[in-house]
Short mmCIF file of C-alpha atoms in Angstrom, two decimals:
data_model
loop_
_atom_site.label_atom_id
_atom_site.label_comp_id
_atom_site.label_asym_id
_atom_site.label_seq_id
_atom_site.Cartn_x
_atom_site.Cartn_y
_atom_site.Cartn_z
CA MET A 12 18.68 -5.16 29.61
CA LYS A 13 17.25 -4.61 25.94
CA ARG A 14 16.58 -1.69 25.00
CA THR A 15 12.89 -1.15 23.54
CA LYS A 16 11.93 0.06 20.35
CA LYS A 17 10.35 3.09 22.34
CA VAL A 18 13.59 3.91 24.10
CA LEU A 19 15.64 3.43 20.93
CA ILE A 20 13.21 5.76 19.25
CA MET A 21 13.20 8.26 22.45
CA ALA A 22 16.94 8.32 21.71
CA ALA A 23 17.01 9.33 18.42
CA LEU A 24 14.98 11.80 19.12
CA ARG A 25 17.37 13.28 21.56
CA ARG A 26 20.16 13.52 19.01
CA THR A 27 17.62 14.49 16.21
CA SER A 28 17.24 17.57 18.64
CA LEU A 29 20.78 18.35 19.49
CA LEU A 30 21.56 18.49 15.61
CA LEU A 31 18.44 20.72 14.96
CA LYS A 32 20.22 23.30 17.52
CA ASN A 33 22.47 23.42 15.02
CA VAL A 34 20.61 24.20 11.88
CA LEU A 35 21.17 27.61 10.58
CA CYS A 36 17.62 28.93 8.63
CA ASN A 37 17.94 30.47 5.47
CA SER A 38 14.68 30.87 5.21
CA ARG A 39 12.33 33.98 4.94
CA THR A 40 11.73 35.16 9.01
CA ARG A 41 9.61 38.05 10.19
CA SER A 42 10.96 41.13 9.25
CA LEU A 43 9.38 43.30 12.38
CA ASN A 44 10.36 40.16 14.76
CA PRO A 45 13.78 38.96 13.87
CA MET A 46 14.22 37.59 17.37
CA ARG A 47 11.34 35.77 18.17
CA SER A 48 12.12 32.49 19.54
CA ILE A 49 9.50 30.14 20.21
CA GLY A 50 9.53 29.43 24.14
CA GLU A 51 11.94 32.45 25.11
CA ILE A 52 13.64 32.01 28.27
CA TRP A 53 10.97 34.16 30.44
CA VAL A 54 8.80 31.05 29.91
CA ASP A 55 10.74 28.69 31.92
CA GLY A 56 9.45 28.72 35.93
CA SER A 57 6.44 30.81 34.94
CA CYS A 58 2.49 30.47 35.33
CA VAL A 59 2.32 29.27 31.65
CA ASN A 60 5.59 27.20 31.11
CA PRO A 61 3.83 24.62 29.06
CA SER A 62 5.93 21.50 30.77
CA LEU A 63 4.36 21.91 33.83
CA GLY A 64 3.24 18.21 35.08
CA LEU A 65 4.98 16.63 32.86
CA THR A 66 6.79 13.11 33.36
CA ASP A 67 10.76 13.55 32.29
CA GLU A 68 9.94 11.89 29.27
CA GLN A 69 7.46 14.02 27.74
CA LYS A 70 9.34 16.90 29.19
CA GLN A 71 11.99 15.51 26.20
CA ILE A 72 9.72 14.51 23.78
CA GLN A 73 8.48 18.53 24.15
CA LYS A 74 11.57 19.55 23.40
CA VAL A 75 12.22 18.45 20.48
CA ALA A 76 8.40 19.02 19.12
CA THR A 77 9.73 22.71 20.45
CA ASP A 78 13.12 22.47 18.49
CA PHE A 79 11.51 21.60 15.82
CA ALA A 80 8.64 24.04 15.52
CA ARG A 81 11.20 26.26 15.93
CA ASN A 82 14.18 25.58 13.57
CA GLU A 83 11.46 24.52 10.87
CA LEU A 84 7.72 26.02 11.06
CA TYR A 85 8.18 29.51 12.49
CA PRO A 86 10.24 30.96 9.82
CA ASN A 87 8.23 28.92 6.89
CA MET A 88 5.41 30.09 8.68
CA ALA A 89 4.26 32.98 6.64
CA LYS A 90 5.92 32.12 3.51
CA TRP A 91 3.56 29.06 3.42
CA ASP A 92 0.91 30.83 4.00
CA GLU A 93 1.08 34.03 1.35
CA GLU A 94 1.87 31.04 -1.00
CA GLU A 95 -0.54 28.75 -0.25
CA ILE A 96 2.02 25.92 -0.33
CA PHE A 97 1.59 22.37 1.61
CA PRO A 98 5.37 21.95 3.46
CA VAL A 99 5.21 18.07 2.52
CA ASP A 100 8.89 17.55 2.78
CA THR A 101 9.44 19.76 5.91
CA MET A 102 6.16 17.22 7.27
CA LYS A 103 8.44 14.49 6.16
CA LYS A 104 11.45 15.93 8.59
CA ALA A 105 8.58 15.79 11.13
CA ALA A 106 8.27 12.09 10.63
CA GLU A 107 11.46 11.79 11.17
CA LEU A 108 10.89 12.51 14.50
CA GLY A 109 8.39 9.68 15.02
CA PHE A 110 5.52 12.23 14.49
CA GLY A 111 3.86 10.88 11.28
CA ALA A 112 1.73 7.78 13.65
CA ILE A 113 2.58 9.32 17.29
CA TYR A 114 -0.36 7.03 18.94
CA CYS A 115 -0.13 3.90 16.19
CA LYS A 116 1.22 0.56 17.54
CA GLU A 117 5.00 0.05 17.33
CA GLU A 118 4.36 -3.85 15.66
CA ASN A 119 2.70 -2.12 13.27
CA GLY A 120 5.08 1.29 12.06
CA GLY A 121 3.51 3.69 14.73
CA THR A 122 5.64 5.35 17.29
CA GLY A 123 2.92 4.11 19.71
CA LEU A 124 3.07 7.30 22.05
CA GLY A 125 -0.22 7.69 24.10
CA ARG A 126 -3.25 10.71 23.61
CA MET A 127 -1.33 12.95 26.09
CA ASP A 128 2.20 12.33 24.03
CA ALA A 129 0.37 13.29 21.18
CA SER A 130 -0.97 16.46 22.99
CA VAL A 131 1.99 17.86 23.82
CA ILE A 132 3.30 17.16 20.97
CA PHE A 133 1.05 19.38 18.85
CA GLU A 134 0.80 22.05 21.11
CA ALA A 135 4.72 22.86 20.76
CA LEU A 136 4.62 22.37 17.23
CA SER A 137 1.40 24.76 16.65
CA GLN A 138 3.50 27.53 18.58
CA GLY A 139 5.67 27.49 15.09
CA CYS A 140 2.93 26.84 12.68
CA ALA A 141 -1.25 26.12 13.49
CA SER A 142 -1.98 25.38 9.74
CA THR A 143 0.55 22.99 9.14
CA THR A 144 0.71 21.37 12.68
CA ALA A 145 -3.26 21.04 12.15
CA TYR A 146 -2.83 18.75 9.30
CA ILE A 147 -0.74 16.40 10.92
CA SER A 148 -2.78 16.09 13.30
CA ILE A 149 -5.42 15.07 10.69
CA HIS A 150 -3.11 12.79 9.12
CA ASN A 151 -2.68 10.85 12.54
CA MET A 152 -5.85 10.31 13.29
CA CYS A 153 -6.32 8.48 10.29
CA ALA A 154 -3.34 6.46 10.56
CA TRP A 155 -5.23 5.41 14.09
CA MET A 156 -8.63 4.42 12.48
CA ILE A 157 -6.49 2.04 9.74
CA ASP A 158 -4.08 1.11 12.54
CA GLU A 159 -7.16 0.53 15.25
CA PHE A 160 -9.57 -0.81 12.88
CA GLY A 161 -7.90 -1.85 9.35
CA ASN A 162 -7.62 -5.97 8.83
CA LYS A 163 -3.97 -7.11 8.88
CA GLU A 164 -2.89 -6.45 5.20
CA LEU A 165 -4.14 -2.64 5.37
CA GLN A 166 -1.64 -2.01 8.47
CA GLN A 167 0.98 -3.13 7.78
CA LYS A 168 0.82 -1.82 3.40
CA TRP A 169 0.40 1.99 5.17
CA ILE A 170 1.17 2.27 8.92
CA PRO A 171 4.60 2.23 7.41
CA GLU A 172 4.36 4.74 5.00
CA LEU A 173 1.69 6.90 6.99
CA GLY A 174 4.27 7.12 9.90
CA SER A 175 7.03 8.42 7.17
CA MET A 176 4.73 10.28 5.75
CA ASP A 177 5.73 9.31 2.32
CA LYS A 178 1.82 8.93 1.96
CA LEU A 179 -0.02 11.55 3.25
CA ALA A 180 -3.69 10.59 4.91
CA SER A 181 -6.57 12.69 4.70
CA TYR A 182 -10.46 12.27 6.27
CA CYS A 183 -13.56 11.79 4.46
CA LEU A 184 -16.89 12.50 6.60
CA THR A 185 -18.20 16.30 6.29
CA GLU A 186 -20.26 15.85 3.20
CA PRO A 187 -21.79 19.24 1.17
CA ASN A 188 -25.49 18.61 2.97
CA HIS A 189 -24.34 16.99 6.03
CA GLY A 190 -22.02 18.68 7.88
CA SER A 191 -23.32 18.06 12.29
CA ASP A 192 -25.67 15.94 10.47
CA ALA A 193 -23.27 13.29 9.95
CA ALA A 194 -25.56 10.08 10.78
CA ASN A 195 -27.55 10.71 7.55
CA LEU A 196 -24.75 11.23 5.34
CA SER A 197 -25.29 10.56 1.60
CA THR A 198 -22.58 9.26 0.25
CA THR A 199 -23.10 5.68 -0.77
CA ALA A 200 -20.88 2.70 -1.72
CA LYS A 201 -22.70 -0.32 -3.26
CA ARG A 202 -21.26 -4.09 -2.85
CA GLN A 203 -20.49 -5.37 -6.86
CA GLY A 204 -18.32 -8.98 -6.44
CA ASP A 205 -14.89 -7.69 -5.11
CA LYS A 206 -15.59 -4.00 -4.83
CA PHE A 207 -17.29 -1.51 -3.90
CA ILE A 208 -18.69 1.41 -6.08
CA LEU A 209 -18.94 4.31 -4.53
CA ASN A 210 -20.88 7.60 -5.97
CA GLY A 211 -21.19 10.74 -3.85
CA SER A 212 -18.97 13.70 -2.60
CA LYS A 213 -17.22 15.27 0.77
CA ALA A 214 -16.40 18.83 1.28
CA PHE A 215 -13.67 20.48 3.07
CA ILE A 216 -11.11 17.86 2.83
CA SER A 217 -8.36 18.96 4.37
CA GLY A 218 -5.01 18.15 2.04
CA GLY A 219 -7.87 16.75 -0.93
CA GLY A 220 -6.01 16.56 -3.69
CA ASP A 221 -2.44 16.70 -2.80
CA THR A 222 -2.68 13.37 -0.48
CA ASP A 223 -2.55 9.92 -1.29
CA VAL A 224 -5.53 7.65 1.07
CA TYR A 225 -8.80 8.66 2.01
CA VAL A 226 -10.15 7.30 4.96
CA VAL A 227 -14.31 7.39 3.55
CA MET A 228 -17.66 6.82 5.60
CA CYS A 229 -20.29 6.11 3.07
CA ARG A 230 -23.05 4.44 3.22
CA THR A 231 -23.69 0.62 2.51
CA GLY A 232 -26.86 -0.23 4.23
CA GLU A 233 -29.59 1.44 6.44
CA GLN A 234 -30.26 4.76 7.03
CA GLY A 235 -28.82 6.69 9.70
CA PRO A 236 -25.72 5.54 11.78
CA LYS A 237 -25.78 1.62 11.99
CA GLY A 238 -26.22 2.04 7.94
CA ILE A 239 -22.21 3.73 7.71
CA SER A 240 -19.13 1.69 7.05
CA CYS A 241 -15.16 3.26 6.39
CA LEU A 242 -13.52 2.45 2.92
CA LEU A 243 -9.77 2.83 2.45
CA VAL A 244 -9.51 4.88 -1.00
CA GLU A 245 -6.08 5.18 -3.03
CA LYS A 246 -5.92 8.47 -4.98
CA GLY A 247 -5.63 7.14 -8.39
CA SER A 248 -8.70 4.74 -8.26
CA PRO A 249 -11.25 4.91 -10.52
CA GLY A 250 -13.45 7.57 -10.57
CA LEU A 251 -11.98 9.44 -7.86
CA ALA A 252 -11.71 13.09 -8.30
CA PHE A 253 -11.05 16.81 -6.87
CA GLY A 254 -12.88 20.09 -6.96
CA LYS A 255 -11.54 23.19 -7.13
CA LYS A 256 -8.79 24.48 -3.97
CA GLU A 257 -10.94 26.42 -1.81
CA LYS A 258 -9.61 30.12 -0.99
CA LYS A 259 -9.53 29.90 2.74
CA VAL A 260 -9.37 33.06 5.91
CA GLY A 261 -6.26 30.72 7.58
CA TRP A 262 -5.05 27.20 7.37
CA ASN A 263 -3.52 27.96 4.03
CA SER A 264 -0.59 25.76 4.59
CA GLN A 265 -3.39 22.65 3.22
CA PRO A 266 -5.51 22.38 0.60
CA THR A 267 -8.58 21.51 1.14
CA ARG A 268 -10.91 20.17 -1.87
CA ALA A 269 -14.24 18.29 -2.56
CA VAL A 270 -13.53 14.77 -2.70
CA ILE A 271 -15.69 12.91 -5.53
CA PHE A 272 -17.11 9.82 -6.24
CA GLU A 273 -18.08 8.72 -9.15
CA ASP A 274 -18.62 5.28 -9.44
CA CYS A 275 -15.13 4.86 -8.06
CA GLU A 276 -13.61 1.69 -7.52
CA VAL A 277 -12.53 0.63 -4.07
CA PRO A 278 -11.38 -2.75 -3.39
CA ALA A 279 -13.26 -4.79 -0.76
CA SER A 280 -10.64 -5.53 1.55
CA ASN A 281 -10.15 -2.27 1.86
CA LEU A 282 -13.34 -2.23 3.87
CA ILE A 283 -11.90 -0.61 7.77
CA GLY A 284 -13.70 -2.31 10.75
CA GLU A 285 -16.61 -4.41 9.33
CA LEU A 286 -19.86 -3.40 7.69
CA GLY A 287 -21.52 -1.11 9.38
CA ASP A 288 -18.62 0.00 11.63
CA GLY A 289 -17.62 3.55 10.41
CA PHE A 290 -20.18 5.97 12.62
CA LYS A 291 -18.22 3.81 15.69
CA ILE A 292 -14.95 4.40 14.00
CA ALA A 293 -15.94 8.11 12.87
CA MET A 294 -17.09 9.19 16.56
CA ARG A 295 -14.28 7.22 18.11
CA GLY A 296 -11.50 9.30 15.80
CA LEU A 297 -13.18 12.19 16.37
CA ASN A 298 -12.38 11.86 20.30
CA GLY A 299 -8.88 11.95 19.49
CA GLY A 300 -9.13 14.63 17.13
CA ARG A 301 -10.78 16.84 18.78
CA ILE A 302 -8.15 16.71 21.60
CA ASN A 303 -5.49 17.32 18.67
CA ILE A 304 -6.97 20.31 17.36
CA ALA A 305 -7.15 21.45 21.11
CA SER A 306 -3.81 20.84 21.34
CA CYS A 307 -3.20 23.09 17.92
CA SER A 308 -5.39 26.23 19.73
CA LEU A 309 -2.88 25.84 22.99
CA GLY A 310 0.29 26.43 21.04
CA ALA A 311 -1.12 29.40 19.11
CA ALA A 312 -2.31 30.87 21.96
CA GLN A 313 1.09 30.28 24.06
CA SER A 314 3.09 31.72 21.45
CA SER A 315 0.25 34.97 20.87
CA LEU A 316 0.84 35.45 24.84
CA GLU A 317 4.36 35.53 24.48
CA LEU A 318 4.27 37.81 21.72
CA ALA A 319 2.50 40.27 23.37
CA ARG A 320 3.97 40.06 26.78
CA ASP A 321 7.17 40.90 24.87
CA HIS A 322 5.54 43.47 23.31
CA LEU A 323 4.21 45.57 26.23
CA LYS A 324 7.44 45.41 27.65
CA VAL A 325 8.85 47.12 25.29
CA ARG A 326 5.76 49.37 23.16
CA LYS A 327 6.02 53.00 25.08
CA GLN A 328 3.42 54.96 25.44
CA PHE A 329 2.35 58.43 27.10
CA GLY A 330 6.36 57.96 28.64
CA LYS A 331 5.77 54.55 30.20
CA THR A 332 6.10 51.12 28.37
CA LEU A 333 2.41 49.20 28.42
CA ASP A 334 3.41 46.88 31.17
CA SER A 335 3.23 49.75 33.27
CA PHE A 336 -1.03 49.74 33.03
CA GLN A 337 -2.52 48.28 35.56
CA HIS A 338 -4.83 46.92 32.64
CA LEU A 339 -3.47 45.69 30.23
CA GLN A 340 -1.36 43.46 33.47
CA PHE A 341 -5.49 42.32 34.33
CA THR A 342 -5.40 41.75 30.66
CA LEU A 343 -2.53 39.69 30.41
CA ALA A 344 -3.27 37.96 33.75
CA GLU A 345 -6.40 36.65 32.50
CA MET A 346 -5.13 35.45 29.31
CA ALA A 347 -2.86 33.26 31.30
CA THR A 348 -5.53 31.89 32.58
CA LYS A 349 -7.47 30.89 29.98
CA LEU A 350 -4.24 29.31 28.64
CA VAL A 351 -3.71 27.49 31.51
CA THR A 352 -7.25 26.31 32.82
CA SER A 353 -7.42 25.28 29.04
CA ARG A 354 -4.12 23.25 28.48
CA ASN A 355 -5.49 21.71 32.05
CA ILE A 356 -8.79 20.04 30.49
CA VAL A 357 -7.46 18.84 27.58
CA ARG A 358 -4.28 17.31 29.02
CA MET A 359 -7.01 15.90 31.82
CA ALA A 360 -9.36 14.78 28.68
CA ALA A 361 -6.15 13.15 26.79
CA LYS A 362 -5.36 11.28 29.78
CA ALA A 363 -9.25 10.03 29.73
CA LEU A 364 -8.45 8.73 26.51
CA ASP A 365 -5.53 7.22 27.41
CA GLU A 366 -6.84 5.22 30.30
CA ASP A 367 -10.16 4.83 28.35
CA TRP A 368 -12.45 6.20 31.32
CA PRO A 369 -16.48 6.32 30.45
CA GLU A 370 -16.46 9.61 30.68
CA LYS A 371 -14.04 10.51 28.07
CA VAL A 372 -16.78 11.27 24.69
CA SER A 373 -17.89 13.93 27.09
CA LEU A 374 -14.65 15.10 28.48
CA CYS A 375 -12.87 15.16 24.66
CA SER A 376 -15.91 17.18 23.90
CA MET A 377 -15.54 19.87 26.88
CA ALA A 378 -11.68 20.25 26.23
CA LYS A 379 -12.51 20.43 22.33
CA TYR A 380 -15.47 23.23 23.18
CA PHE A 381 -13.79 25.41 25.77
CA ALA A 382 -10.29 25.16 24.92
CA THR A 383 -10.69 25.96 21.14
CA GLU A 384 -13.15 29.26 22.60
CA GLU A 385 -10.50 30.53 25.41
CA CYS A 386 -7.76 30.40 23.20
CA SER A 387 -9.23 32.23 20.35
CA LYS A 388 -10.12 34.74 22.57
CA ILE A 389 -6.60 34.75 23.83
CA CYS A 390 -5.36 34.89 20.28
CA ASN A 391 -7.26 37.95 19.46
CA GLU A 392 -6.81 39.95 23.15
CA ALA A 393 -3.13 39.20 21.81
CA LEU A 394 -3.47 40.84 18.44
CA GLN A 395 -5.24 44.02 19.93
CA LEU A 396 -2.51 44.06 22.52
CA HIS A 397 -0.61 45.09 19.86
CA GLY A 398 -2.78 47.36 18.17
CA GLY A 399 -2.39 48.64 15.01
CA TYR A 400 1.03 46.47 14.64
CA GLY A 401 -1.45 42.87 15.03
CA TYR A 402 -3.23 43.64 12.05
CA LEU A 403 0.16 43.63 9.96
CA LYS A 404 1.41 40.62 7.78
CA ASP A 405 4.86 41.35 9.37
CA TYR A 406 3.80 40.31 12.97
CA ALA A 407 3.02 36.66 13.35
CA ILE A 408 -0.04 37.79 15.54
CA GLN A 409 -2.91 37.49 12.91
CA GLN A 410 -1.66 34.83 11.26
CA TYR A 411 -3.03 33.20 14.90
CA VAL A 412 -5.97 34.49 14.90
CA ARG A 413 -7.14 33.69 11.47
CA ASP A 414 -5.29 29.54 11.80
CA ILE A 415 -7.05 28.17 14.75
CA ARG A 416 -10.47 30.51 14.08
CA VAL A 417 -11.52 27.34 12.61
CA HIS A 418 -11.35 25.23 15.48
CA GLN A 419 -14.39 25.93 17.16
CA ILE A 420 -16.63 24.57 13.49
CA LEU A 421 -14.22 21.26 12.67
CA GLU A 422 -13.70 18.32 14.27
CA GLY A 423 -17.42 18.82 15.34
CA THR A 424 -18.64 22.49 15.77
CA ASN A 425 -18.95 23.58 19.39
CA GLU A 426 -22.48 23.80 19.39
CA ILE A 427 -22.08 19.93 18.99
CA MET A 428 -19.91 19.66 21.66
CA ARG A 429 -22.35 21.06 24.31
CA LEU A 430 -24.80 18.84 22.82
CA LEU A 431 -22.92 15.90 23.41
CA ILE A 432 -21.71 17.32 27.25
CA SER A 433 -25.09 18.07 28.02
CA ARG A 434 -26.39 14.93 26.79
CA ASP A 435 -23.99 13.14 29.00
CA LEU A 436 -25.50 15.32 32.26
CA LEU A 437 -29.25 14.32 31.05
CA THR A 438 -28.85 10.31 30.45
CA ASP A 439 -29.30 8.01 33.32
CA GLY A 440 -28.37 4.84 31.55
CA GLU A 441 -25.16 3.61 29.65
CA ARG A 442 -23.33 6.40 27.25
CA LYS A 443 -23.67 5.59 23.25
CA TYR A 444 -20.91 5.08 22.06
CA SER A 445 -18.29 5.77 25.11
#
């Protein structure tokens, strides 16, 4: 029987997984935790095993992503954070495994997997570095927008290069004066012959200045959501500029800058979708983006829980290891329950998106809100269980805490998530953008 491209991709992933196992990591490791291994043996068979409920194929995908996180991401996580390194070469290695355009169509150069598969991948990768994985997830969201709404020319030009991560993408919606109120954005694009002329600026753009293509939401018509369109802007376009690199609490392995348009010229053929489709494209992209960022929170929480559990078993106070104290046992149980509950709601939302449930918007909002809140609490509790050691940069816990704090803000603040959920509950008729 003829093997499909997907099967060939899976075979390649398995081969790469075996190769990764034999790679010796020469990069810096954390001096006070040299034996740390993502996905410790004790996790298998435990109630927090991330493989629970997955298909055999999904387990294989997860294994490849976990091996990559263990060998390529985690040993470099601290260095990338401290030196603010954007690890482009490492991300290209991830792309060789099919992680650059995960849920883009195979015929366009994507991997052709689903949202559940992507969630599993991002959770696994985030155990190694939540910051780097979060950028990869944003890149994937941009690639999907081009794959789903772009014309054939844009699809054929960009999806293969984004899939290989030879070209990197950034998502441009937020503005200095319009964050949650995205429908009233003020960046304008005016048609002049075969070009659009953009004026305005975007704020807090992940990858800004270092990436190659910008998926930009801009106003081409009336006020409100119906006047917004989506344009693909290439780096080097006349009139495109960038602000200073922001100094951030976390997410230091990806640069963040303002993206500035001053009479920026963009070919009219770079319009993604139709005029006036921009807000719909942005919101549909963010449905998946919310699952992705929630999945990144899951990975950080999983790793933090594993580190905390291992610490309790070796750290002694009052002549006993910390795991002997019932209060700390209960704390660990609460962390595990929050983690598994978060994972379940994220995976249900991913299933809703894969199967196009009418409730998908509110479920994605629930998943993003609940998982990012609870996983942040898990990481913070893990730091507390480490005592003073948890506050040292030699220990990974503090970086997980810093890196996922922003997940409660981006891809729609958690306050907006509550608004979307309540709006769904109070609506009697058809749900908007569902």
